[in-house]
Coordinates of C-alpha atoms in Angstrom, one line a residue:
M1070 CA 71.0 101.8 57.3
A1071 CA 73.0 101.6 54.2
A1072 CA 69.4 102.0 53.1
S1073 CA 68.7 103.5 49.8
A1074 CA 68.9 101.7 46.5
A1075 CA 67.5 98.4 47.7
S1076 CA 64.6 99.6 49.7
S1077 CA 61.5 97.4 49.2
F1078 CA 59.2 99.0 46.7
Q1079 CA 58.3 101.6 49.2
I1080 CA 57.6 104.4 46.6
T1081 CA 56.4 107.8 47.3
I1082 CA 53.8 110.0 45.6
A1083 CA 52.3 112.1 48.3
R1084 CA 50.6 115.1 49.5
P1085 CA 49.3 116.1 52.9
S1086 CA 46.5 113.9 54.1
I1087 CA 46.2 113.7 57.9
F1088 CA 44.1 116.4 59.6
S1089 CA 45.7 118.3 62.4
T1090 CA 44.8 121.4 64.3
K1091 CA 48.0 121.9 66.3
R1092 CA 51.4 123.0 65.1
I1093 CA 54.2 121.0 66.3
T1094 CA 56.6 123.3 68.1
S1095 CA 59.9 121.6 67.8
F1096 CA 62.7 123.3 65.9
C1097 CA 64.9 121.8 63.2
S1098 CA 66.4 121.4 59.8
T1099 CA 67.0 117.9 58.2
K1100 CA 67.9 116.5 54.7
F1101 CA 65.3 114.6 53.5
G1102 CA 57.5 121.7 49.4
G1103 CA 52.8 124.8 49.9
E1104 CA 54.0 128.0 51.4
T1105 CA 57.5 128.6 52.6
Q1106 CA 57.9 129.6 56.2
K1107 CA 60.9 130.6 58.1
L1108 CA 61.9 128.2 60.9
S1109 CA 64.3 128.5 63.8
C1110 CA 67.0 125.8 64.0
N1111 CA 69.1 127.1 66.9
R1112 CA 67.8 124.4 69.2
L1113 CA 69.0 121.6 67.1
A1114 CA 72.3 119.8 67.4
S1115 CA 72.2 118.7 63.8
S1116 CA 70.1 121.5 62.2
C1117 CA 67.3 119.8 60.3
H1118 CA 64.0 121.1 59.1
V1119 CA 61.9 118.2 57.8
S1120 CA 59.5 118.4 55.0
S1121 CA 56.4 116.7 53.9
I1122 CA 55.5 115.4 50.5
Q1123 CA 54.9 117.1 47.2
H1124 CA 51.8 116.5 45.2
F1125 CA 52.5 114.1 42.4
W1126 CA 49.9 112.8 40.0
R1127 CA 50.4 110.3 37.3
S1128 CA 47.8 109.1 34.7
F1129 CA 47.9 105.5 33.7
T1130 CA 46.9 103.9 30.4
S1131 CA 46.0 100.7 32.4
T1132 CA 43.1 102.4 34.1
T1133 CA 40.8 105.3 33.7
Q1134 CA 39.9 105.7 37.4
K1135 CA 41.1 108.9 39.0
F1136 CA 43.2 109.0 42.1
Q1137 CA 41.1 109.9 45.1
K1138 CA 42.4 112.0 48.0
V1139 CA 42.6 110.1 51.3
V1140 CA 42.1 112.0 54.5
T1141 CA 42.5 110.5 57.9
K1142 CA 40.5 112.4 60.5
A1143 CA 43.3 112.5 63.0
K1144 CA 42.7 115.1 65.7
S1145 CA 45.6 116.5 67.7
E1146 CA 43.5 119.1 69.6
A1147 CA 39.9 119.1 70.7
D1148 CA 37.5 121.9 71.5
D1149 CA 37.1 121.8 75.3
S1150 CA 33.6 123.2 75.0
K1151 CA 32.2 120.2 73.1
P1152 CA 33.2 116.6 72.6
A1153 CA 35.1 115.6 69.5
S1154 CA 32.9 114.9 66.5
V1155 CA 35.3 112.3 65.1
L1156 CA 37.2 109.4 66.5
P1157 CA 40.6 111.0 67.3
I1158 CA 44.1 109.8 66.5
D1159 CA 45.7 111.8 69.3
L1160 CA 49.5 111.5 69.8
R1161 CA 50.0 114.7 71.7
G1162 CA 52.7 114.3 74.3
K1163 CA 54.2 111.3 72.4
R1164 CA 57.7 111.2 71.0
A1165 CA 58.7 109.2 67.9
F1166 CA 62.1 108.1 66.5
I1167 CA 62.0 107.3 62.8
A1168 CA 65.0 105.5 61.4
G1169 CA 65.5 105.7 57.6
I1170 CA 64.5 109.1 56.4
A1171 CA 66.9 110.5 53.8
D1172 CA 64.6 112.7 51.8
D1173 CA 60.9 113.8 51.5
N1174 CA 60.1 111.1 48.9
G1175 CA 59.5 107.9 50.8
Y1176 CA 57.3 106.0 53.3
G1177 CA 59.4 107.1 56.2
W1178 CA 58.7 110.7 55.5
A1179 CA 55.0 110.1 55.1
I1180 CA 54.9 108.3 58.4
A1181 CA 56.8 111.2 60.1
K1182 CA 54.3 113.6 58.7
S1183 CA 51.3 111.6 59.8
L1184 CA 52.6 111.2 63.3
A1185 CA 53.4 114.9 63.5
A1186 CA 49.9 115.8 62.2
A1187 CA 48.5 113.8 65.1
G1188 CA 50.6 115.7 67.6
A1189 CA 53.7 113.6 68.1
E1190 CA 57.2 115.1 68.5
I1191 CA 59.5 113.8 65.7
L1192 CA 63.1 112.6 66.0
V1193 CA 64.9 111.2 62.9
G1194 CA 67.8 108.9 62.2
T1195 CA 69.4 109.6 58.8
W1196 CA 72.1 107.5 57.1
V1197 CA 75.4 109.1 57.7
P1198 CA 76.6 109.6 54.1
A1199 CA 73.2 111.2 53.3
L1200 CA 73.1 113.5 56.3
N1201 CA 75.0 116.6 54.8
I1202 CA 72.9 116.6 51.6
F1203 CA 69.8 116.2 53.6
E1204 CA 70.5 119.0 56.0
T1205 CA 71.7 121.3 53.2
S1206 CA 68.5 120.8 51.2
L1207 CA 66.4 121.5 54.3
R1208 CA 68.3 124.7 55.1
R1209 CA 67.8 125.9 51.5
G1210 CA 64.1 125.3 51.7
K1211 CA 63.9 122.6 49.1
F1212 CA 61.5 120.6 51.2
D1213 CA 59.3 123.4 52.5
E1214 CA 56.4 122.7 50.2
S1215 CA 56.3 119.0 51.2
R1216 CA 56.5 119.9 54.9
V1217 CA 53.1 121.6 54.8
L1218 CA 50.6 119.9 57.2
P1219 CA 46.8 120.0 56.5
D1220 CA 46.3 122.9 58.9
G1221 CA 48.9 125.0 56.9
S1222 CA 51.7 124.7 59.4
L1223 CA 55.0 123.1 58.6
M1224 CA 56.0 119.7 59.9
E1225 CA 59.1 120.1 62.1
I1226 CA 61.6 117.7 63.5
T1227 CA 63.1 118.3 66.9
K1228 CA 66.4 116.6 66.1
V1229 CA 68.1 114.6 63.4
Y1230 CA 70.7 112.0 64.4
P1231 CA 73.3 110.4 62.1
L1232 CA 72.6 106.7 62.0
D1233 CA 74.0 103.6 60.3
A1234 CA 71.8 100.8 61.5
V1235 CA 74.2 98.1 60.1
F1236 CA 76.5 98.6 63.1
D1237 CA 75.4 98.0 66.7
S1238 CA 78.4 99.6 68.4
L1239 CA 81.7 101.3 67.4
E1240 CA 83.6 98.1 67.9
D1241 CA 81.6 96.6 65.0
V1242 CA 82.7 99.3 62.5
P1243 CA 85.5 98.3 60.2
E1244 CA 88.5 100.6 59.8
D1245 CA 87.6 101.5 56.2
I1246 CA 84.2 102.8 57.3
K1247 CA 85.7 104.7 60.3
T1248 CA 88.1 106.5 57.9
N1249 CA 85.7 107.0 55.1
K1250 CA 85.3 110.7 54.2
R1251 CA 81.5 110.3 54.0
Y1252 CA 81.5 109.6 57.7
A1253 CA 83.9 112.4 58.6
G1254 CA 82.5 115.0 61.0
S1255 CA 79.8 112.6 62.4
S1256 CA 80.1 110.7 65.6
K1257 CA 77.9 108.4 67.7
W1258 CA 76.1 107.0 64.8
T1259 CA 75.9 103.3 65.6
V1260 CA 72.6 101.9 66.9
S1261 CA 73.6 101.7 70.6
E1262 CA 75.2 105.2 70.5
V1263 CA 72.1 106.8 68.9
A1264 CA 69.9 105.1 71.5
E1265 CA 72.1 106.4 74.3
S1266 CA 72.1 109.9 72.7
V1267 CA 68.3 110.0 72.5
K1268 CA 68.2 108.9 76.1
E1269 CA 70.5 111.7 77.2
D1270 CA 68.7 114.3 75.1
F1271 CA 65.0 113.3 75.8
G1272 CA 64.9 110.5 78.3
S1273 CA 62.4 108.3 76.5
I1274 CA 60.4 107.7 73.4
D1275 CA 56.9 106.3 72.7
I1276 CA 57.1 105.3 69.1
L1277 CA 59.9 103.6 67.1
V1278 CA 59.7 103.3 63.3
H1279 CA 62.1 101.2 61.1
S1280 CA 61.9 102.5 57.6
L1281 CA 65.1 101.3 56.0
A1282 CA 66.3 98.5 53.8
N1283 CA 69.2 97.8 51.5
G1284 CA 70.4 94.9 49.4
P1285 CA 73.6 95.5 47.4
E1286 CA 72.7 92.8 44.9
V1287 CA 68.9 93.4 44.7
T1288 CA 68.9 93.3 40.9
K1289 CA 70.4 89.8 40.8
P1290 CA 68.3 86.6 40.9
L1291 CA 68.6 84.7 44.1
L1292 CA 70.6 81.9 42.3
E1293 CA 73.2 84.5 41.3
T1294 CA 73.3 86.3 44.7
S1295 CA 76.6 85.9 46.6
R1296 CA 76.7 84.9 50.3
R1297 CA 78.1 88.4 51.1
G1298 CA 75.2 90.1 49.2
Y1299 CA 72.6 87.9 50.8
L1300 CA 73.9 88.4 54.3
A1301 CA 74.2 92.2 53.7
A1302 CA 70.5 92.3 52.7
I1303 CA 69.5 90.4 55.9
S1304 CA 71.8 92.6 58.1
A1305 CA 70.6 96.0 56.7
S1306 CA 66.9 95.1 56.1
S1307 CA 65.9 92.8 59.0
Y1308 CA 68.5 92.5 61.7
S1309 CA 68.7 96.2 61.8
Y1310 CA 65.2 96.2 63.2
V1311 CA 66.0 93.7 65.8
S1312 CA 69.0 95.9 66.8
L1313 CA 67.0 99.1 66.9
L1314 CA 64.3 97.6 69.1
K1315 CA 66.9 95.9 71.4
H1316 CA 68.7 99.2 72.1
F1317 CA 65.6 101.5 72.1
L1318 CA 63.3 99.2 74.1
P1319 CA 64.8 100.2 77.5
I1320 CA 63.9 103.9 76.8
M1321 CA 60.4 103.2 75.4
N1322 CA 57.5 104.0 77.6
P1323 CA 55.1 101.2 78.4
G1324 CA 52.2 101.2 76.0
G1325 CA 54.5 102.3 73.2
S1326 CA 54.5 101.1 69.6
S1327 CA 57.1 99.9 67.2
I1328 CA 56.5 99.7 63.4
S1329 CA 58.5 98.5 60.4
L1330 CA 57.8 98.2 56.7
T1331 CA 57.7 95.0 54.7
Y1332 CA 56.7 93.9 51.2
I1333 CA 54.6 91.2 49.6
A1334 CA 57.8 89.6 48.2
S1335 CA 58.2 88.0 51.6
E1336 CA 55.3 85.7 50.7
R1337 CA 55.0 85.7 46.9
I1338 CA 57.5 85.5 44.1
I1339 CA 58.3 89.0 42.7
P1340 CA 60.7 88.4 39.8
G1341 CA 63.4 91.2 39.8
Y1342 CA 63.3 91.7 43.5
G1343 CA 66.4 89.6 44.3
G1344 CA 69.6 89.7 46.1
G1345 CA 68.1 88.2 49.2
M1346 CA 65.7 91.0 49.8
S1347 CA 62.7 88.7 49.7
S1348 CA 64.4 86.6 52.3
A1349 CA 65.1 89.7 54.4
K1350 CA 61.4 90.7 54.3
A1351 CA 60.3 87.2 55.3
A1352 CA 62.7 87.4 58.2
L1353 CA 61.4 90.8 59.2
E1354 CA 57.8 89.5 59.4
S1355 CA 58.9 86.5 61.4
D1356 CA 60.9 88.7 63.7
T1357 CA 57.8 91.0 64.1
R1358 CA 55.9 88.1 65.7
V1359 CA 58.7 87.1 68.0
L1360 CA 59.5 90.6 69.0
A1361 CA 55.9 91.4 69.7
F1362 CA 55.9 88.6 72.3
E1363 CA 59.2 89.6 73.9
A1364 CA 58.7 93.4 73.8
G1365 CA 55.1 93.0 74.9
R1366 CA 56.0 90.9 77.9
K1367 CA 59.1 92.9 78.8
Q1368 CA 57.9 96.5 78.3
K1369 CA 54.3 96.4 77.2
V1370 CA 55.4 97.7 73.7
R1371 CA 53.4 96.6 70.6
V1372 CA 55.3 95.5 67.5
N1373 CA 53.7 95.5 64.0
T1374 CA 54.8 95.7 60.4
I1375 CA 53.1 97.3 57.4
S1376 CA 53.2 95.5 54.1
A1377 CA 53.1 98.4 51.7
G1378 CA 52.4 98.3 48.0
P1379 CA 54.7 99.7 45.3
L1380 CA 55.5 103.4 45.7
R1381 CA 57.6 105.7 43.6
S1382 CA 60.4 106.6 46.0
R1383 CA 63.9 107.4 44.9
A1384 CA 65.1 104.2 46.6
A1385 CA 62.6 102.0 44.7
K1386 CA 63.5 103.6 41.4
A1387 CA 67.0 102.2 41.8
I1388 CA 65.6 98.7 41.5
G1389 CA 64.7 99.5 37.9
F1390 CA 61.1 98.4 37.3
I1391 CA 59.0 100.2 39.8
D1392 CA 56.8 101.8 37.2
M1393 CA 55.9 98.4 35.9
M1394 CA 55.0 97.2 39.4
I1395 CA 52.7 100.2 40.0
D1396 CA 51.0 99.6 36.6
Y1397 CA 50.6 95.9 37.5
S1398 CA 49.1 96.7 40.9
I1399 CA 46.6 99.1 39.3
A1400 CA 45.6 96.6 36.7
N1401 CA 45.2 93.6 39.2
A1402 CA 44.4 94.9 42.7
P1403 CA 40.8 95.0 43.9
L1404 CA 41.1 98.8 44.2
Q1405 CA 42.3 100.0 40.8
R1406 CA 44.2 103.1 41.9
E1407 CA 47.7 104.2 42.7
L1408 CA 48.8 103.9 46.3
S1409 CA 49.8 107.1 48.2
A1410 CA 52.5 107.3 50.7
D1411 CA 50.1 109.1 53.0
E1412 CA 47.9 106.0 53.2
V1413 CA 50.8 104.1 54.8
G1414 CA 51.6 107.1 57.0
N1415 CA 48.0 107.2 58.2
T1416 CA 48.1 103.5 59.0
A1417 CA 51.3 104.0 61.0
A1418 CA 49.6 106.8 62.9
F1419 CA 46.7 104.5 63.7
L1420 CA 49.0 101.6 64.8
A1421 CA 50.9 104.0 67.1
S1422 CA 47.8 105.4 68.7
P1423 CA 45.7 104.0 71.6
L1424 CA 43.1 103.1 69.0
A1425 CA 45.3 100.1 68.1
S1426 CA 46.0 99.2 71.7
A1427 CA 45.3 95.5 71.2
I1428 CA 47.1 95.0 67.9
T1429 CA 50.5 93.5 68.0
G1430 CA 52.5 90.9 66.1
A1431 CA 50.5 91.7 63.0
V1432 CA 51.3 92.3 59.3
I1433 CA 49.0 95.0 58.1
Y1434 CA 48.5 95.2 54.3
V1435 CA 48.3 98.6 52.8
D1436 CA 48.4 97.8 49.1
N1437 CA 44.9 98.3 47.6
G1438 CA 44.2 94.6 48.3
L1439 CA 46.8 93.2 45.9
N1440 CA 48.0 90.7 48.5
A1441 CA 44.6 88.9 48.3
M1442 CA 45.0 88.1 44.6
G1443 CA 46.0 84.7 43.4
V1444 CA 46.5 85.6 39.7
G1445 CA 47.1 88.6 37.6
V1446 CA 43.8 89.3 35.9
D1447 CA 45.4 91.4 33.2
S1448 CA 46.8 88.3 31.6
P1449 CA 45.5 87.6 28.1
I1450 CA 44.6 84.1 29.3
F1451 CA 41.7 85.7 31.2
K1452 CA 40.5 87.9 28.3
D1453 CA 37.2 86.0 27.9
L1454 CA 36.3 85.9 31.6
N1455 CA 33.7 88.3 33.0
I1456 CA 36.1 90.2 35.3
P1457 CA 34.7 93.2 37.1
K1458 CA 36.3 96.5 36.0
S1459 CA 36.2 100.1 37.0
T1460 CA 33.3 102.0 35.6
E1461 CA 35.0 105.4 36.0

């Protein structure tokens, strides 16, 4: 979970978008803002309020089309006196563990918010070195505005666990990490230990989300990537998902759902997205299919991955050219608009719900259709072609 700088262009620009009529009643305070409300944290072992996402709008010279608000008609509570008027995404009574939230500015956060709006209880795994900052920011209310759900209540997280998904067990942790001051004060943060802690605290989960990636040499071309850097990207970005599912599957209820995040660089060349990260995403997608078979046969758990378009998250900004990728997507995708983190969150809520009960082993594209394009239509080469353009 050394997941931060190299996360696949999962960039965040968000605001509440899933409809919910029920306030989640867990208590917490996490690091990762709207009306500020006071929350109780005394039930949490690692005190963590979790926030939603701030509105962020950006105008682009590459298009004149305005960003449109996307609202998923999720329904966490129905009126008993009459049938629901919409097809509900109802996750009441479900418990989700989301690995990879370190702030309120990424896809993991948006997924947590969507699941919470649909009624799920939220547990979070946060990278150990980021945990203190995350919790401090939450306690000080820095994320209160982005925690606001569509019904006005605040998204809450029942508990936040320290997690480093690069290590399966304590025996795998090198001495320099064990003695690192950034890990001081935290314990039971390897994958197997976190799974065991969740089992002791709650017994079981229904939803597992992998929202983390890291490649220490992501800015290097593949030909300049070291063996160490390449293997580190694979370990943190793809095998970490195998490990999470391996250790959490025994405590997942039959009919549960597991979701990860991938990127189109797994299939297409994205110059600048290097260090083995494209290889890691390709491995993640291949593993998704195999894990869908194994987890489905063993525990009746569905396994899918979302191929998300570029998003302005803090992690993606570290790659250095995320703004360029967003502009490119707006200019070339079938839908000329900027992607919202909420749209990925909404898709995850759908995949986790009974509405997607027959979907497993799939790569679901949430990228305004950019994956379908074979060429970049903004190239001067195509200037004389009659290419459809937005009329707004």
